[in-house]
mmCIF file of C-alpha atoms in Angstrom:
data_model
loop_
_atom_site.group_PDB
_atom_site.id
_atom_site.type_symbol
_atom_site.label_atom_id
_atom_site.label_comp_id
_atom_site.label_asym_id
_atom_site.label_seq_id
_atom_site.Cartn_x
_atom_site.Cartn_y
_atom_site.Cartn_z
ATOM 1 C CA MET S 1 29.076 -33.693 -2.190
ATOM 2 C CA ASN S 2 26.000 -34.665 -3.232
ATOM 3 C CA GLN S 3 23.191 -32.038 -2.292
ATOM 4 C CA VAL S 4 19.823 -34.317 -3.599
ATOM 5 C CA SER S 5 19.570 -35.274 0.385
ATOM 6 C CA THR S 6 19.086 -31.770 1.539
ATOM 7 C CA ALA S 7 16.986 -30.932 -1.113
ATOM 8 C CA PHE S 8 14.643 -33.147 -0.743
ATOM 9 C CA GLU S 9 14.433 -31.937 2.616
ATOM 10 C CA VAL S 10 14.045 -28.258 2.430
ATOM 11 C CA TYR S 11 11.281 -29.924 0.084
ATOM 12 C CA GLN S 12 9.611 -31.977 2.541
ATOM 13 C CA PHE S 13 10.014 -29.500 5.230
ATOM 14 C CA MET S 14 8.138 -26.906 2.846
ATOM 15 C CA SER S 15 5.661 -29.701 2.539
ATOM 16 C CA GLU S 16 5.307 -30.048 6.253
ATOM 17 C CA LYS S 17 5.189 -25.971 5.947
ATOM 18 C CA ASN S 18 2.361 -25.349 3.568
ATOM 19 C CA ILE S 19 4.954 -22.752 2.173
ATOM 20 C CA LEU S 20 3.655 -21.200 -0.967
ATOM 21 C CA ILE S 21 6.402 -18.815 -1.707
ATOM 22 C CA ALA S 22 10.658 -19.737 -0.184
ATOM 23 C CA PHE S 23 12.288 -15.988 -1.560
ATOM 24 C CA THR S 24 15.799 -15.006 -0.268
ATOM 25 C CA GLY S 25 17.988 -12.990 -1.799
ATOM 26 C CA HIS S 26 18.659 -10.127 -3.460
ATOM 27 C CA PHE S 27 15.900 -7.284 -3.147
ATOM 28 C CA ASP S 28 15.537 -4.723 -5.438
ATOM 29 C CA HIS S 29 11.796 -2.710 -7.353
ATOM 30 C CA LEU S 30 12.391 -5.257 -10.245
ATOM 31 C CA VAL S 31 12.638 -8.180 -8.535
ATOM 32 C CA THR S 32 9.515 -7.472 -6.468
ATOM 33 C CA THR S 33 7.831 -6.390 -9.623
ATOM 34 C CA SER S 34 8.305 -9.843 -10.377
ATOM 35 C CA LEU S 35 7.979 -11.536 -7.106
ATOM 36 C CA LEU S 36 4.227 -10.382 -6.727
ATOM 37 C CA LYS S 37 3.369 -11.595 -10.242
ATOM 38 C CA ASN S 38 3.982 -14.274 -9.034
ATOM 39 C CA ILE S 39 2.723 -14.368 -6.059
ATOM 40 C CA LYS S 40 -0.952 -12.314 -7.122
ATOM 41 C CA ASN S 41 -1.300 -15.769 -10.107
ATOM 42 C CA LYS S 42 -1.351 -17.976 -7.079
ATOM 43 C CA LEU S 43 -3.311 -16.333 -5.089
ATOM 44 C CA THR S 44 -5.513 -15.409 -7.500
ATOM 45 C CA ALA S 45 -6.588 -19.203 -8.222
ATOM 46 C CA LEU S 46 -6.761 -19.613 -4.103
ATOM 47 C CA GLN S 47 -9.493 -17.050 -4.844
ATOM 48 C CA SER S 48 -12.546 -16.581 -2.560
ATOM 49 C CA VAL S 49 -15.196 -15.156 -2.024
ATOM 50 C CA THR S 50 -13.991 -13.272 0.731
ATOM 51 C CA GLY S 51 -11.501 -11.456 -0.512
ATOM 52 C CA ILE S 52 -8.942 -12.618 1.510
ATOM 53 C CA ASP S 53 -6.377 -12.780 -1.503
ATOM 54 C CA LYS S 54 -6.547 -9.357 -1.556
ATOM 55 C CA ARG S 55 -5.468 -8.978 1.812
ATOM 56 C CA VAL S 56 -2.690 -11.169 2.184
ATOM 57 C CA TYR S 57 -1.703 -9.607 -1.209
ATOM 58 C CA ASN S 58 -1.904 -5.484 0.611
ATOM 59 C CA ILE S 59 0.250 -7.123 3.508
ATOM 60 C CA LEU S 60 3.221 -8.756 0.930
ATOM 61 C CA VAL S 61 3.124 -5.865 -0.503
ATOM 62 C CA GLU S 62 3.762 -3.596 2.402
ATOM 63 C CA SER S 63 6.106 -5.658 4.307
ATOM 64 C CA ILE S 64 8.454 -6.853 1.435
ATOM 65 C CA GLU S 65 8.228 -2.379 1.294
ATOM 66 C CA ASN S 66 9.065 -2.527 4.874
ATOM 67 C CA ILE S 67 12.405 -4.612 3.905
ATOM 68 C CA SER S 68 13.535 -1.399 1.961
ATOM 69 C CA LYS S 69 12.904 0.875 4.468
ATOM 70 C CA TYR S 70 14.712 -0.759 7.488
ATOM 71 C CA ALA S 71 17.882 -2.612 5.544
ATOM 72 C CA SER S 72 20.978 -1.306 6.684
ATOM 73 C CA LYS S 73 22.004 0.410 3.591
ATOM 74 C CA ARG S 74 25.391 0.352 5.248
ATOM 75 C CA SER S 75 26.194 -3.514 5.566
ATOM 76 C CA HIS S 76 26.918 -4.834 1.898
ATOM 77 C CA ASN S 77 24.517 -7.318 2.953
ATOM 78 C CA HIS S 78 22.240 -4.312 2.385
ATOM 79 C CA ASN S 79 19.414 -6.340 -0.029
ATOM 80 C CA ILE S 80 19.403 -10.051 0.803
ATOM 81 C CA ALA S 81 16.813 -10.683 2.577
ATOM 82 C CA MET S 82 13.764 -14.007 3.225
ATOM 83 C CA LEU S 83 10.515 -13.372 2.125
ATOM 84 C CA LEU S 84 7.558 -16.651 3.086
ATOM 85 C CA LEU S 85 4.066 -17.120 2.473
ATOM 86 C CA CYS S 86 2.284 -20.258 4.250
ATOM 87 C CA LYS S 87 -1.530 -21.039 4.605
ATOM 88 C CA SER S 88 -2.615 -24.004 6.266
ATOM 89 C CA ASP S 89 -6.341 -24.025 6.592
ATOM 90 C CA ASP S 90 -7.488 -21.259 8.801
ATOM 91 C CA HIS S 91 -4.468 -18.504 8.066
ATOM 92 C CA PHE S 92 -1.985 -17.257 6.154
ATOM 93 C CA THR S 93 1.629 -16.382 7.690
ATOM 94 C CA VAL S 94 3.656 -13.789 5.278
ATOM 95 C CA ILE S 95 7.036 -13.982 7.285
ATOM 96 C CA THR S 96 10.678 -11.153 5.708
ATOM 97 C CA GLY S 97 13.465 -11.264 7.313
ATOM 98 C CA ASN S 98 16.726 -8.966 6.185
ATOM 99 C CA HIS S 99 19.743 -7.750 7.819
ATOM 100 C CA ILE S 100 19.662 -4.413 10.103
ATOM 101 C CA LEU S 101 22.333 -2.857 11.416
ATOM 102 C CA ASN S 102 22.533 -3.206 15.514
ATOM 103 C CA ASN S 103 21.978 0.784 16.081
ATOM 104 C CA ASP S 104 18.744 0.304 13.891
ATOM 105 C CA VAL S 105 17.227 -1.808 16.321
ATOM 106 C CA PRO S 106 16.357 -0.133 19.360
ATOM 107 C CA ALA S 107 13.924 2.927 17.576
ATOM 108 C CA LEU S 108 12.593 0.204 15.716
ATOM 109 C CA LYS S 109 11.682 -2.009 18.030
ATOM 110 C CA GLU S 110 10.325 0.688 20.878
ATOM 111 C CA LYS S 111 7.729 1.451 17.315
ATOM 112 C CA LEU S 112 6.600 -2.260 16.916
ATOM 113 C CA ASP S 113 6.240 -2.607 20.740
ATOM 114 C CA LYS S 114 3.938 0.262 19.998
ATOM 115 C CA VAL S 115 1.986 -1.034 17.623
ATOM 116 C CA SER S 116 1.481 -4.243 18.536
ATOM 117 C CA LYS S 117 -0.081 -2.933 22.037
ATOM 118 C CA LEU S 118 -3.140 -1.157 20.539
ATOM 119 C CA ASN S 119 -6.120 -1.544 19.232
ATOM 120 C CA ASN S 120 -7.881 -1.409 16.345
ATOM 121 C CA LEU S 121 -9.780 2.152 16.807
ATOM 122 C CA GLU S 122 -6.130 3.395 18.218
ATOM 123 C CA LEU S 123 -4.562 2.007 15.274
ATOM 124 C CA LYS S 124 -6.903 3.303 13.076
ATOM 125 C CA LYS S 125 -6.864 6.434 15.047
ATOM 126 C CA MET S 126 -2.752 6.655 14.633
ATOM 127 C CA TYR S 127 -2.939 5.542 10.848
ATOM 128 C CA ARG S 128 -5.140 8.846 10.188
ATOM 129 C CA GLU S 129 -2.925 11.158 12.285
ATOM 130 C CA GLN S 130 0.281 9.646 10.211
ATOM 131 C CA LEU S 131 -2.162 9.662 6.398
ATOM 132 C CA ILE S 132 -1.816 13.490 7.376
ATOM 133 C CA SER S 133 1.388 14.790 9.367
ATOM 134 C CA LYS S 134 3.861 15.836 7.300
ATOM 135 C CA ARG S 135 5.998 13.653 4.866
ATOM 136 C CA THR S 136 9.341 12.153 6.440
ATOM 137 C CA ASP S 137 10.906 9.116 5.842
ATOM 138 C CA GLU S 138 10.749 7.530 9.732
ATOM 139 C CA ASN S 139 6.531 8.692 8.951
ATOM 140 C CA SER S 140 6.079 6.728 5.408
ATOM 141 C CA ALA S 141 7.494 4.185 6.928
ATOM 142 C CA GLY S 142 5.112 3.875 10.037
ATOM 143 C CA LEU S 143 2.004 4.585 8.106
ATOM 144 C CA GLY S 144 3.131 0.549 6.772
ATOM 145 C CA ILE S 145 3.268 -1.223 10.282
ATOM 146 C CA ILE S 146 -0.123 0.423 11.420
ATOM 147 C CA ASP S 147 -1.002 -0.686 7.851
ATOM 148 C CA ILE S 148 -0.761 -4.529 8.304
ATOM 149 C CA ALA S 149 -1.185 -4.399 11.787
ATOM 150 C CA ILE S 150 -4.849 -2.531 10.930
ATOM 151 C CA LYS S 151 -5.308 -5.152 8.032
ATOM 152 C CA SER S 152 -4.573 -8.575 10.449
ATOM 153 C CA ASP S 153 -6.649 -7.685 13.682
ATOM 154 C CA ASN S 154 -2.545 -7.162 14.619
ATOM 155 C CA GLN S 155 -1.055 -10.590 14.537
ATOM 156 C CA ILE S 156 2.216 -9.280 14.458
ATOM 157 C CA LYS S 157 5.169 -10.488 16.351
ATOM 158 C CA TYR S 158 8.725 -9.743 15.932
ATOM 159 C CA ASP S 159 12.168 -10.516 16.202
ATOM 160 C CA PHE S 160 15.829 -9.590 15.893
ATOM 161 C CA LYS S 161 18.680 -11.856 15.967
ATOM 162 C CA PRO S 162 21.933 -10.859 16.439
ATOM 163 C CA LEU S 163 24.293 -11.757 13.204
ATOM 164 C CA THR S 164 27.538 -9.778 14.159
ATOM 165 C CA GLU S 165 28.910 -7.082 16.343
ATOM 166 C CA GLN S 166 26.771 -4.512 14.517
ATOM 167 C CA THR S 167 24.682 -6.572 12.427
ATOM 168 C CA SER S 168 21.239 -8.229 12.827
ATOM 169 C CA PHE S 169 19.076 -10.300 11.325
ATOM 170 C CA TYR S 170 15.204 -8.735 11.782
ATOM 171 C CA LEU S 171 12.050 -10.382 11.640
ATOM 172 C CA PHE S 172 8.375 -10.111 10.813
ATOM 173 C CA GLN S 173 5.656 -12.120 10.474
ATOM 174 C CA THR S 174 1.846 -11.799 10.095
ATOM 175 C CA GLU S 175 -0.783 -13.972 10.646
ATOM 176 C CA ILE S 176 -4.577 -13.276 8.395
ATOM 177 C CA LYS S 177 -7.180 -15.061 9.502
ATOM 178 C CA ILE S 178 -9.288 -17.039 6.627
ATOM 179 C CA LYS S 179 -12.864 -15.732 7.716
ATOM 180 C CA LYS S 180 -15.619 -18.982 7.182
ATOM 181 C CA MET P 1 -4.949 22.824 -21.101
ATOM 182 C CA ASP P 2 -4.765 19.451 -22.799
ATOM 183 C CA SER P 3 -6.051 16.142 -20.650
ATOM 184 C CA LEU P 4 -3.943 14.256 -18.714
ATOM 185 C CA ILE P 5 -2.856 10.223 -19.703
ATOM 186 C CA ILE P 6 -0.871 8.507 -18.136
ATOM 187 C CA GLU P 7 -0.519 3.967 -18.924
ATOM 188 C CA ALA P 8 -1.172 2.069 -16.407
ATOM 189 C CA THR P 9 2.353 0.270 -16.065
ATOM 190 C CA GLU P 10 2.776 -2.933 -12.820
ATOM 191 C CA ASP P 11 3.584 -0.441 -10.341
ATOM 192 C CA SER P 12 2.210 2.542 -11.310
ATOM 193 C CA PRO P 13 -2.193 3.702 -12.364
ATOM 194 C CA LYS P 14 -3.631 4.733 -15.407
ATOM 195 C CA ILE P 15 -4.831 8.108 -15.637
ATOM 196 C CA MET P 16 -7.610 9.715 -18.000
ATOM 197 C CA PHE P 17 -7.775 13.276 -16.755
ATOM 198 C CA ASP P 18 -10.322 13.763 -19.474
ATOM 199 C CA ILE P 19 -11.621 17.789 -20.204
ATOM 200 C CA ILE P 20 -14.592 17.055 -22.119
ATOM 201 C CA SER P 21 -16.415 14.340 -20.653
ATOM 202 C CA ASN P 22 -15.177 15.838 -16.848
ATOM 203 C CA ARG P 23 -14.339 12.393 -14.885
ATOM 204 C CA PHE P 24 -10.720 12.122 -13.505
ATOM 205 C CA ILE P 25 -10.150 8.957 -13.631
ATOM 206 C CA VAL P 26 -6.970 7.150 -11.098
ATOM 207 C CA SER P 27 -7.128 2.590 -11.636
ATOM 208 C CA GLY P 28 -4.845 0.426 -11.679
ATOM 209 C CA GLU P 29 -2.775 -0.360 -9.120
ATOM 210 C CA SER P 30 -0.462 1.899 -6.543
ATOM 211 C CA ARG P 31 3.029 1.280 -5.967
ATOM 212 C CA PRO P 32 5.364 2.977 -7.941
ATOM 213 C CA GLU P 33 9.407 2.567 -6.747
ATOM 214 C CA ASN P 34 9.178 6.390 -6.445
ATOM 215 C CA ALA P 35 6.015 7.842 -5.864
ATOM 216 C CA GLY P 36 6.910 11.869 -5.910
ATOM 217 C CA LYS P 37 8.125 10.960 -8.960
ATOM 218 C CA PHE P 38 4.919 9.377 -9.955
ATOM 219 C CA TYR P 39 2.618 11.570 -8.430
ATOM 220 C CA THR P 40 3.924 14.948 -8.110
ATOM 221 C CA PRO P 41 3.573 15.891 -11.541
ATOM 222 C CA VAL P 42 0.024 14.695 -11.511
ATOM 223 C CA ILE P 43 -1.081 16.696 -8.672
ATOM 224 C CA ASN P 44 1.134 20.539 -9.770
ATOM 225 C CA TRP P 45 -1.888 18.933 -13.279
ATOM 226 C CA ILE P 46 -4.584 19.044 -10.740
ATOM 227 C CA VAL P 47 -3.616 22.782 -9.389
ATOM 228 C CA LYS P 48 -3.107 24.042 -12.247
ATOM 229 C CA PHE P 49 -6.916 23.232 -13.461
ATOM 230 C CA GLU P 50 -8.023 25.618 -11.059
ATOM 231 C CA GLU P 51 -7.626 27.936 -13.407
ATOM 232 C CA THR P 52 -10.185 26.268 -15.839
ATOM 233 C CA LEU P 53 -12.160 26.156 -13.167
ATOM 234 C CA TYR P 54 -11.957 29.386 -12.306
ATOM 235 C CA SER P 55 -12.259 30.868 -16.512
ATOM 236 C CA ARG P 56 -15.026 28.208 -16.841
ATOM 237 C CA LYS P 57 -16.575 29.723 -14.642
ATOM 238 C CA GLN P 58 -16.746 32.799 -15.202
ATOM 239 C CA GLU P 59 -18.267 32.054 -18.697
ATOM 240 C CA SER P 60 -20.482 30.419 -17.076
ATOM 241 C CA LYS P 61 -20.048 27.037 -19.054
ATOM 242 C CA GLY P 62 -18.906 25.318 -14.853
ATOM 243 C CA ASP P 63 -22.731 24.170 -14.610
ATOM 244 C CA SER P 64 -21.236 20.092 -15.011
ATOM 245 C CA PRO P 65 -19.698 18.434 -12.238
ATOM 246 C CA LEU P 66 -16.514 17.075 -12.366
ATOM 247 C CA VAL P 67 -15.943 14.190 -11.371
ATOM 248 C CA PHE P 68 -12.883 12.556 -8.896
ATOM 249 C CA VAL P 69 -12.734 8.539 -9.761
ATOM 250 C CA PHE P 70 -10.222 6.557 -8.122
ATOM 251 C CA LYS P 71 -10.693 3.228 -8.848
ATOM 252 C CA LEU P 72 -8.250 1.480 -6.995
ATOM 253 C CA ASP P 73 -6.937 -2.641 -7.122
ATOM 254 C CA TYR P 74 -3.962 -1.810 -4.639
ATOM 255 C CA PHE P 75 -2.470 0.931 -3.224
ATOM 256 C CA ASN P 76 0.697 1.196 -0.655
ATOM 257 C CA SER P 77 0.508 2.846 2.292
ATOM 258 C CA THR P 78 3.240 5.699 0.570
ATOM 259 C CA SER P 79 0.587 6.168 -2.282
ATOM 260 C CA ALA P 80 -1.923 6.938 0.067
ATOM 261 C CA LYS P 81 0.120 9.754 1.195
ATOM 262 C CA TYR P 82 -0.214 11.210 -1.892
ATOM 263 C CA ILE P 83 -4.040 10.767 -2.525
ATOM 264 C CA MET P 84 -4.441 12.368 0.660
ATOM 265 C CA ASP P 85 -2.770 14.836 -1.051
ATOM 266 C CA ILE P 86 -5.363 15.247 -4.249
ATOM 267 C CA LEU P 87 -8.597 14.924 -2.737
ATOM 268 C CA LEU P 88 -7.676 17.730 -0.053
ATOM 269 C CA ILE P 89 -6.586 20.287 -3.803
ATOM 270 C CA ILE P 90 -10.048 18.603 -3.937
ATOM 271 C CA LYS P 91 -10.964 19.692 -0.661
ATOM 272 C CA LYS P 92 -10.065 23.703 -1.007
ATOM 273 C CA PHE P 93 -11.548 23.243 -4.624
ATOM 274 C CA VAL P 94 -15.296 21.904 -3.076
ATOM 275 C CA GLU P 95 -14.869 25.573 -0.392
ATOM 276 C CA GLN P 96 -14.303 27.540 -3.395
ATOM 277 C CA ASP P 97 -17.813 26.067 -4.469
ATOM 278 C CA TYR P 98 -16.965 24.141 -7.672
ATOM 279 C CA LYS P 99 -19.293 21.200 -8.349
ATOM 280 C CA ILE P 100 -17.014 18.412 -7.807
ATOM 281 C CA ASN P 101 -18.340 14.943 -7.162
ATOM 282 C CA ILE P 102 -15.905 12.128 -5.659
ATOM 283 C CA GLU P 103 -16.295 8.172 -7.167
ATOM 284 C CA TRP P 104 -14.999 5.725 -4.777
ATOM 285 C CA HIS P 105 -14.877 2.403 -6.900
ATOM 286 C CA TYR P 106 -14.292 -0.825 -5.495
ATOM 287 C CA ASP P 107 -13.898 -5.104 -6.140
ATOM 288 C CA LYS P 108 -16.894 -6.422 -3.750
ATOM 289 C CA ARG P 109 -14.794 -8.881 -2.411
ATOM 290 C CA ASP P 110 -12.634 -6.772 -1.017
ATOM 291 C CA ASP P 111 -13.610 -5.150 2.229
ATOM 292 C CA ASP P 112 -10.401 -3.012 3.229
ATOM 293 C CA MET P 113 -10.898 -1.421 -0.650
ATOM 294 C CA LEU P 114 -14.363 0.256 0.785
ATOM 295 C CA ASP P 115 -12.646 0.719 5.270
ATOM 296 C CA ALA P 116 -9.804 2.691 2.660
ATOM 297 C CA GLY P 117 -12.464 5.157 1.405
ATOM 298 C CA ASN P 118 -14.340 6.141 4.111
ATOM 299 C CA GLU P 119 -10.966 6.162 5.834
ATOM 300 C CA PHE P 120 -10.071 8.980 3.556
ATOM 301 C CA SER P 121 -13.722 10.928 3.088
ATOM 302 C CA ASP P 122 -13.819 11.176 6.836
ATOM 303 C CA THR P 123 -9.929 12.443 7.246
ATOM 304 C CA VAL P 124 -10.894 14.233 4.724
ATOM 305 C CA ASP P 125 -14.887 16.133 5.647
ATOM 306 C CA LEU P 126 -15.652 14.989 1.461
ATOM 307 C CA GLN P 127 -18.983 12.551 0.968
ATOM 308 C CA PHE P 128 -17.852 9.966 -1.626
ATOM 309 C CA ASP P 129 -20.041 8.013 -3.619
ATOM 310 C CA PHE P 130 -19.067 4.051 -3.369
ATOM 311 C CA ILE P 131 -19.659 2.109 -6.238
ATOM 312 C CA ASP P 132 -18.946 -2.510 -6.797
ATOM 313 C CA TYR P 133 -17.600 -3.802 -8.663
#
């Protein structure tokens, strides 16, 4: 089968959508580290006086770590995930996607619904509470999402696309405005 | 007690706790794969250092302040909890009248790192010296 035309469509799509990075595959700490190194170089090349590159990097790392925290360990696809970084004139967009067990969806959705409704002061209050609270897995995962929400002025969106009877694909998007 | 020196890696910060200069520096990027494994020995070292502080005080050698320096490019939210643990130990030292300064260094383009320092300072109720670079 000839994949050349498909490849060209992928290229056109990526150009139109201003996709700087598109990665799908197995995410572990090593892959993450090499990806981040590559992304850091790209962001440093775009270096701005406003420090947007630092903010985007922060949100990227937190988003990637969010993948491994919520990935369904019981599904064989548990480490297969997706990362997209796009840049338009006035904002960056970071999108992650990963497999998650349907059973885990309600609790995660509740947490996200709660965070996405808060204003900046409320988010900072919640961040502080989690920072001094006893360390549990649930809490530390929450801290990452709250941090992303604070740094993006709460421009987070999320969705769960059903895959099988047991699993869904969890999409998490953050928009980061470029200050002029 | 010996100084504590841990070299930086791609995902963990450099630790340079020099008991001669009395500058205890944490610098670089902090997102270790296992934050507990990285920070537990660091925290244990600081806890144990209290004995040295105590004996210095007894021998009236405790005049020059201890300076904790945080100079981080990036830290993840898991590391934030461990930085908080370190600050809580420093707070205990301060409450026992040991002279301690805290420096928070940040890239002058990086408002988020400055905000993070202010957040830690308020949360733990300790004064930080903010230094941009």
